[in-house]
Coordinates of C-alpha atoms in Angstrom, one line a residue:
M1 CA 80.4 95.1 -40.9
S2 CA 78.2 95.1 -44.2
E3 CA 74.9 92.7 -44.9
A4 CA 76.6 90.7 -47.6
M5 CA 80.1 90.0 -45.3
Y6 CA 77.3 89.4 -42.4
Y7 CA 75.3 87.0 -44.0
S8 CA 78.4 85.3 -45.9
E9 CA 79.7 85.1 -42.1
S10 CA 76.7 83.6 -40.8
R11 CA 76.3 80.6 -43.8
K12 CA 80.6 80.0 -42.6
R13 CA 79.1 79.3 -39.2
A14 CA 76.2 77.5 -40.4
A15 CA 78.4 75.4 -42.1
V16 CA 80.6 74.2 -39.4
P17 CA 78.8 71.2 -36.9
E18 CA 77.9 72.5 -33.4
Y19 CA 79.5 68.4 -32.6
D20 CA 81.7 65.9 -33.2
R21 CA 79.8 63.7 -36.0
A22 CA 82.7 61.5 -36.5
L23 CA 82.6 60.9 -32.6
V24 CA 78.6 60.2 -32.7
W25 CA 78.8 58.4 -35.3
C26 CA 81.9 55.6 -33.6
A27 CA 79.6 55.4 -30.8
I28 CA 76.6 54.6 -33.5
V29 CA 78.7 52.1 -35.2
L30 CA 80.1 50.6 -31.7
L31 CA 77.0 50.0 -30.3
A32 CA 74.8 48.9 -33.6
L33 CA 77.5 46.0 -34.0
G34 CA 77.2 45.3 -30.5
I35 CA 73.4 44.6 -30.7
V36 CA 74.1 42.3 -33.6
M37 CA 77.3 40.2 -31.8
V38 CA 75.2 39.6 -28.5
Y39 CA 72.6 38.7 -30.5
S40 CA 74.5 36.5 -32.7
A41 CA 76.8 35.1 -29.6
S42 CA 73.9 34.6 -26.6
I43 CA 71.5 32.4 -28.8
A44 CA 72.8 29.0 -28.0
I45 CA 72.9 29.5 -23.9
A46 CA 69.1 31.9 -24.2
E47 CA 68.3 28.6 -26.0
G48 CA 69.4 26.6 -23.4
G49 CA 68.5 28.1 -20.4
R50 CA 65.8 27.8 -17.9
S51 CA 66.2 31.3 -16.6
T52 CA 65.6 32.3 -20.4
G53 CA 62.7 30.5 -21.1
Y54 CA 64.6 28.9 -23.7
Q55 CA 64.1 32.2 -26.0
P56 CA 66.9 32.6 -28.4
T57 CA 66.2 36.1 -28.5
Y58 CA 66.1 36.4 -25.1
Y59 CA 69.2 38.8 -24.3
L60 CA 68.9 40.4 -27.6
V61 CA 65.7 41.5 -26.3
R62 CA 67.4 42.8 -23.4
H63 CA 70.1 44.7 -25.0
V64 CA 68.4 46.9 -26.9
F65 CA 66.2 47.7 -24.5
F66 CA 69.1 48.4 -22.4
V67 CA 70.6 50.3 -25.4
A68 CA 67.6 52.3 -25.2
I69 CA 68.0 53.5 -21.8
S70 CA 71.2 54.3 -22.2
F71 CA 70.3 56.7 -25.3
A72 CA 68.2 58.4 -23.3
A73 CA 70.3 58.8 -20.3
A74 CA 72.9 60.4 -22.8
V75 CA 70.6 62.6 -24.4
A76 CA 69.5 63.7 -21.2
A77 CA 73.2 63.8 -19.9
F78 CA 74.0 66.1 -22.8
Q79 CA 71.6 68.7 -21.7
V80 CA 73.5 70.0 -18.6
P81 CA 76.2 71.9 -18.4
L82 CA 79.6 71.1 -17.2
R83 CA 79.8 74.0 -14.8
L84 CA 76.8 72.2 -13.3
W85 CA 78.8 68.9 -13.3
Q86 CA 81.4 70.2 -11.4
Q87 CA 78.9 71.6 -8.9
A88 CA 77.6 67.9 -8.3
A89 CA 80.7 66.3 -8.5
P90 CA 81.8 66.0 -4.8
Y91 CA 78.0 65.0 -3.9
L92 CA 77.9 62.5 -6.9
F93 CA 81.1 60.9 -6.1
V94 CA 79.6 60.5 -2.1
G95 CA 76.3 59.0 -4.1
G96 CA 78.7 56.4 -5.4
L97 CA 80.5 55.5 -2.4
V98 CA 76.8 55.0 -0.7
L99 CA 76.0 52.6 -3.7
L100 CA 79.4 50.3 -3.5
V101 CA 78.5 50.6 0.4
L102 CA 74.9 49.1 -0.2
V103 CA 76.1 46.2 -2.7
L104 CA 77.7 44.8 0.3
I105 CA 74.8 44.4 2.6
P106 CA 73.2 40.8 2.1
G107 CA 69.3 41.4 0.9
I108 CA 70.4 44.5 -1.0
G109 CA 73.4 43.3 -3.4
R110 CA 73.0 40.7 -4.8
E111 CA 75.7 37.8 -5.2
V112 CA 76.5 35.8 -8.4
N113 CA 79.8 33.3 -8.7
G114 CA 81.0 34.4 -5.1
S115 CA 81.0 38.3 -5.7
R116 CA 78.4 40.6 -4.5
R117 CA 78.4 43.5 -7.5
W118 CA 74.6 44.0 -7.9
I119 CA 71.5 45.2 -6.9
S120 CA 68.2 44.2 -7.8
L121 CA 66.0 46.7 -9.5
G122 CA 63.7 44.0 -10.5
I123 CA 63.7 44.2 -14.1
A124 CA 67.1 44.8 -14.1
N125 CA 70.1 44.6 -12.0
L126 CA 72.3 47.5 -11.0
Q127 CA 76.4 47.3 -11.0
P128 CA 77.2 50.5 -9.2
S129 CA 81.1 50.3 -9.9
E130 CA 79.9 51.0 -13.2
I131 CA 78.1 54.1 -12.0
V132 CA 81.3 55.0 -10.0
K133 CA 83.9 55.3 -12.7
V134 CA 81.8 58.4 -14.4
F135 CA 81.9 59.8 -10.8
V136 CA 85.2 59.5 -10.4
V137 CA 86.5 61.4 -13.2
L138 CA 84.1 63.9 -12.7
Y139 CA 85.2 63.8 -9.1
A140 CA 89.3 64.0 -9.9
A141 CA 88.8 66.4 -12.5
D142 CA 87.1 68.7 -10.2
Y143 CA 89.8 67.6 -7.1
T144 CA 92.6 68.8 -9.7
V145 CA 91.5 71.8 -10.1
R146 CA 90.3 73.1 -7.0
K147 CA 93.6 71.8 -5.4
A148 CA 95.9 72.7 -8.3
A149 CA 98.0 75.2 -6.1
F150 CA 99.0 72.2 -4.3
M151 CA 99.5 69.3 -7.0
H152 CA 102.9 69.5 -6.2
S153 CA 102.3 69.2 -2.1
L154 CA 102.5 65.3 -0.6
K155 CA 100.4 66.4 2.1
R156 CA 97.8 68.5 0.9
G157 CA 97.7 67.8 -3.2
F158 CA 98.0 64.0 -2.8
M159 CA 97.3 62.4 0.3
P160 CA 94.1 63.4 0.2
M161 CA 93.2 62.0 -3.1
F162 CA 95.5 59.1 -2.0
F163 CA 92.8 58.8 0.9
V164 CA 89.9 58.6 -1.5
M165 CA 90.7 56.6 -3.9
L166 CA 92.0 53.7 -1.1
L167 CA 88.7 54.0 0.2
T168 CA 87.1 53.5 -2.7
G169 CA 89.7 50.5 -3.9
G170 CA 88.6 49.2 -0.7
L171 CA 85.0 48.9 -1.4
L172 CA 85.0 47.4 -4.4
L173 CA 87.9 45.1 -3.7
R174 CA 85.4 43.5 -1.1
E175 CA 82.8 42.7 -3.9
P176 CA 85.2 41.6 -5.3
D177 CA 85.6 43.7 -8.4
F178 CA 89.3 44.3 -8.9
G179 CA 89.1 45.1 -12.9
A180 CA 86.9 47.8 -11.7
F181 CA 89.5 48.8 -9.5
A182 CA 92.3 49.1 -12.0
V183 CA 90.3 51.2 -14.2
I184 CA 89.5 53.6 -11.4
T185 CA 92.7 54.0 -10.5
V186 CA 94.3 54.2 -13.3
V187 CA 92.1 56.9 -14.4
A188 CA 92.4 59.1 -11.4
M189 CA 96.0 59.1 -11.4
G190 CA 95.9 60.0 -14.9
I191 CA 94.1 62.9 -14.4
L192 CA 95.9 64.2 -11.4
F193 CA 99.1 63.6 -14.0
L194 CA 97.4 65.8 -16.7
G195 CA 96.5 68.2 -13.8
G196 CA 99.7 68.9 -13.0
M197 CA 101.5 66.2 -10.1
N198 CA 104.8 66.8 -9.1
W199 CA 106.5 64.0 -11.4
R200 CA 108.8 62.5 -8.4
L201 CA 105.3 62.3 -6.6
F202 CA 103.8 60.1 -9.5
A203 CA 106.6 58.1 -10.2
G204 CA 106.1 57.2 -6.0
L205 CA 102.9 56.4 -6.6
I206 CA 103.3 53.8 -9.6
V207 CA 105.6 52.3 -7.7
M208 CA 103.1 52.2 -4.8
L209 CA 100.3 51.0 -6.9
L210 CA 102.5 48.3 -8.0
V211 CA 103.6 46.6 -4.9
G212 CA 100.4 46.9 -3.9
F213 CA 98.7 44.8 -7.5
L214 CA 101.5 41.9 -6.7
L215 CA 100.5 41.6 -2.8
L216 CA 96.2 41.3 -3.9
I217 CA 98.0 39.1 -6.3
W218 CA 100.3 37.1 -3.9
S219 CA 97.7 37.0 -1.2
S220 CA 94.4 36.6 -3.0
P221 CA 94.3 32.6 -4.3
Y222 CA 92.1 33.0 -7.3
R223 CA 93.9 35.7 -8.7
M224 CA 97.2 33.7 -8.2
Q225 CA 95.4 30.9 -10.0
R226 CA 94.2 33.3 -13.2
I227 CA 97.7 34.2 -13.5
I228 CA 99.3 31.0 -13.4
G229 CA 96.7 30.2 -16.0
F230 CA 97.2 33.2 -17.8
M231 CA 101.2 32.6 -18.1
D232 CA 100.4 28.8 -19.5
P233 CA 96.5 27.9 -20.3
W234 CA 97.6 24.9 -22.3
A235 CA 99.3 23.3 -18.8
D236 CA 95.2 23.2 -17.5
P237 CA 92.9 23.4 -20.7
Y238 CA 90.3 22.4 -19.0
G239 CA 90.8 24.0 -15.4
K240 CA 92.9 27.4 -15.0
G241 CA 93.1 28.3 -18.5
Y242 CA 89.6 26.9 -20.0
Q243 CA 88.5 30.7 -20.9
L244 CA 91.5 31.6 -22.0
S245 CA 92.3 28.3 -24.2
H246 CA 89.4 28.9 -25.9
A247 CA 89.4 32.2 -26.4
L248 CA 92.9 31.5 -28.2
I249 CA 90.8 28.9 -30.1
A250 CA 87.9 31.3 -31.5
F251 CA 91.3 33.8 -32.2
G252 CA 92.9 30.8 -34.5
R253 CA 89.7 30.0 -36.3
G254 CA 88.8 33.2 -37.3
E255 CA 92.1 33.8 -39.1
W256 CA 91.5 36.7 -41.5
I257 CA 88.1 37.5 -42.4
G258 CA 86.4 35.1 -40.2
V259 CA 83.9 32.1 -40.3
G260 CA 81.2 34.1 -41.3
L261 CA 78.4 35.9 -39.0
G262 CA 76.8 33.6 -37.1
G263 CA 79.1 30.5 -37.7
S264 CA 81.1 30.6 -34.7
V265 CA 81.7 27.0 -32.6
E266 CA 83.4 28.5 -29.5
K267 CA 80.0 30.4 -28.6
L268 CA 78.0 26.7 -28.4
F269 CA 78.8 26.6 -24.8
Y270 CA 82.6 26.4 -25.0
L271 CA 83.5 30.0 -23.9
P272 CA 81.9 31.3 -20.9
E273 CA 80.5 34.4 -20.9
A274 CA 81.0 34.7 -24.7
H275 CA 78.5 37.3 -24.9
T276 CA 80.1 39.8 -22.3
D277 CA 83.7 39.4 -21.4
F278 CA 85.0 37.3 -24.0
L279 CA 82.2 38.9 -26.9
L280 CA 85.5 39.9 -28.6
A281 CA 86.6 36.1 -29.3
V282 CA 83.3 35.9 -30.9
I283 CA 83.9 38.7 -33.1
A284 CA 87.1 37.8 -34.0
E285 CA 86.1 33.8 -34.8
E286 CA 83.0 35.0 -37.0
L287 CA 84.7 38.1 -38.6
G288 CA 88.2 37.7 -38.5
F289 CA 91.2 39.8 -38.1
V290 CA 89.3 42.5 -40.0
G291 CA 86.7 42.7 -37.6
V292 CA 88.7 43.1 -34.9
A293 CA 91.2 45.8 -36.3
V294 CA 87.6 47.8 -37.1
I295 CA 87.0 47.5 -33.5
A296 CA 90.3 48.8 -32.4
V297 CA 90.4 51.6 -35.0
L298 CA 86.7 52.9 -33.4
F299 CA 88.4 52.7 -29.8
A300 CA 91.1 54.9 -30.7
W301 CA 89.7 57.3 -32.7
I302 CA 87.2 58.3 -29.9
V303 CA 89.9 58.3 -27.4
A304 CA 91.8 60.5 -30.1
R305 CA 89.2 62.8 -30.2
A306 CA 88.7 63.1 -26.3
F307 CA 92.2 64.2 -26.1
V308 CA 91.8 66.8 -28.5
I309 CA 88.5 67.6 -27.5
G310 CA 90.5 68.3 -23.8
R311 CA 93.3 69.9 -25.3
R312 CA 90.7 72.5 -27.1
A313 CA 89.4 73.0 -23.7
A314 CA 92.4 73.5 -22.1
I315 CA 93.3 76.4 -24.9
L316 CA 89.9 78.1 -23.5
E317 CA 91.0 77.9 -20.2
R318 CA 88.2 75.3 -19.1
Y319 CA 90.6 73.0 -17.2
F320 CA 87.7 71.2 -15.3
A321 CA 86.2 70.2 -18.9
S322 CA 89.8 69.7 -20.2
L323 CA 90.4 66.9 -17.5
V324 CA 87.0 65.5 -17.9
A325 CA 87.3 64.6 -21.7
Q326 CA 90.6 63.4 -21.2
G327 CA 89.4 61.2 -17.7
I328 CA 86.5 60.0 -20.3
G329 CA 88.8 58.9 -22.9
M330 CA 91.6 57.2 -20.8
W331 CA 89.0 55.7 -19.1
I332 CA 87.4 54.1 -22.4
G333 CA 91.1 53.4 -24.0
V334 CA 92.1 51.5 -20.8
Q335 CA 89.2 49.4 -20.5
A336 CA 89.5 48.7 -24.2
I337 CA 92.8 47.6 -24.2
I338 CA 92.1 45.5 -21.0
N339 CA 89.4 43.4 -22.5
M340 CA 91.0 43.3 -25.7
G341 CA 94.3 41.9 -23.6
V342 CA 92.4 39.3 -21.8
N343 CA 90.6 38.3 -24.8
M344 CA 94.0 37.7 -26.7
G345 CA 95.7 36.4 -23.7
I346 CA 98.2 39.2 -23.4
L347 CA 96.8 40.0 -20.3
P348 CA 95.4 38.2 -17.2
T349 CA 91.6 36.7 -17.3
K350 CA 89.4 39.7 -15.6
G351 CA 85.9 40.5 -15.5
L352 CA 85.9 43.7 -17.8
T353 CA 83.3 43.8 -20.1
L354 CA 84.5 45.8 -23.5
P355 CA 82.4 49.4 -23.8
L356 CA 79.5 50.2 -26.1
L357 CA 79.7 46.4 -27.2
S358 CA 79.1 43.5 -24.6
F359 CA 76.3 42.7 -22.5
G360 CA 75.5 44.6 -19.4
G361 CA 73.0 47.8 -18.9
S362 CA 75.4 49.4 -16.1
A363 CA 78.5 49.4 -18.2
L364 CA 76.2 50.3 -21.3
A365 CA 74.9 53.3 -19.6
A366 CA 77.5 54.4 -17.9
T367 CA 79.9 55.0 -21.2
C368 CA 77.1 56.1 -23.4
V369 CA 76.3 59.1 -20.4
A370 CA 80.4 59.5 -20.9
I371 CA 80.4 60.0 -24.0
A372 CA 77.4 62.5 -23.7
I373 CA 79.5 64.2 -21.3
L374 CA 82.5 64.4 -23.8
L375 CA 80.0 65.7 -27.0
R376 CA 78.7 68.5 -24.0
I377 CA 82.5 69.3 -23.5
D378 CA 82.8 69.7 -27.7
W379 CA 79.3 71.6 -28.1
E380 CA 80.4 74.0 -25.1
N381 CA 84.1 74.6 -27.1
R382 CA 82.3 75.6 -30.3
Q383 CA 80.1 77.8 -28.7
L384 CA 82.7 79.3 -26.8
A385 CA 85.0 79.8 -29.9
R386 CA 81.9 81.5 -31.7
G387 CA 81.9 83.8 -29.1
L388 CA 78.3 82.4 -27.7
T389 CA 77.7 81.5 -24.4
V390 CA 77.1 78.4 -23.0

């Protein structure tokens, strides 16, 4: 190769970005919008709460702090090669199970509104179920790669993972955290299917899970009440249908372009959890259909990029990286769909935050770390495509 051709090729390589900039900007836009909307949705409850010191910026300051910590965690996670994540996957998963056990121990786990989901760290609370989502993606991908030759076997391929997820689900339901259980189950199933699980086994698993979900709902009075409230929230708007009815009112008031930033009425002590689970309803009221559509498009882009990155990794025969990328895409997509569905009255009320937007340190950190791992996969794909080592 001549010197001119060498420098021409070098310039072409330098012009190609080393990471998915669109993915980064999608995440940044969602984080920035989350800061603005968490502040808007939480001003009233912050001013009116003794625990917040009657400070209107209480939740804003904490959320910005969580964003900063999450960004630092994401930067650190990006530095870790995928081969190290794969080696650590079983140990991280076991550590996650230990956290799920610790949170159930009185004196260690903190109980709020009848649920024991948090471990107090002094300045903040750790929610193990959110961290476990990352560990489950890594473990399920590692398991699928290790057991690739047995994915058609019920005994050697399916049953070990089934019992592991049964244990995880049992611990989550003891908290109880049905939402996290649903997300983790769907993600683990999806990774197994993408990894080559026999379609008959997969179909049987879906039937078993549907029956299991129905039994869980039927055997739990409070879950049954949520289903009843979801089916007709206006039948009892001051009781079982209270949250959903006010969320729907918020959507109705927002119409196409919203009532304007800060103009929400439903956040004024009408809509419970306005800055966490029902943040989308406040966004719909203040920014209208346009605001909600923009958020939906941003999430759709992140999910699409995750699957594209996963496909590229598979082409490069990086099967663990491929399954992790697609698992992260499924996790963010499923959780966003569930939260949006709950806010719109399409799905029963469930305690799941909107990724990258809602208030909550553990969820924010876990999602940012997942995005960083996804970016690391993309970076390694590009390095290998250029003939460089990673």
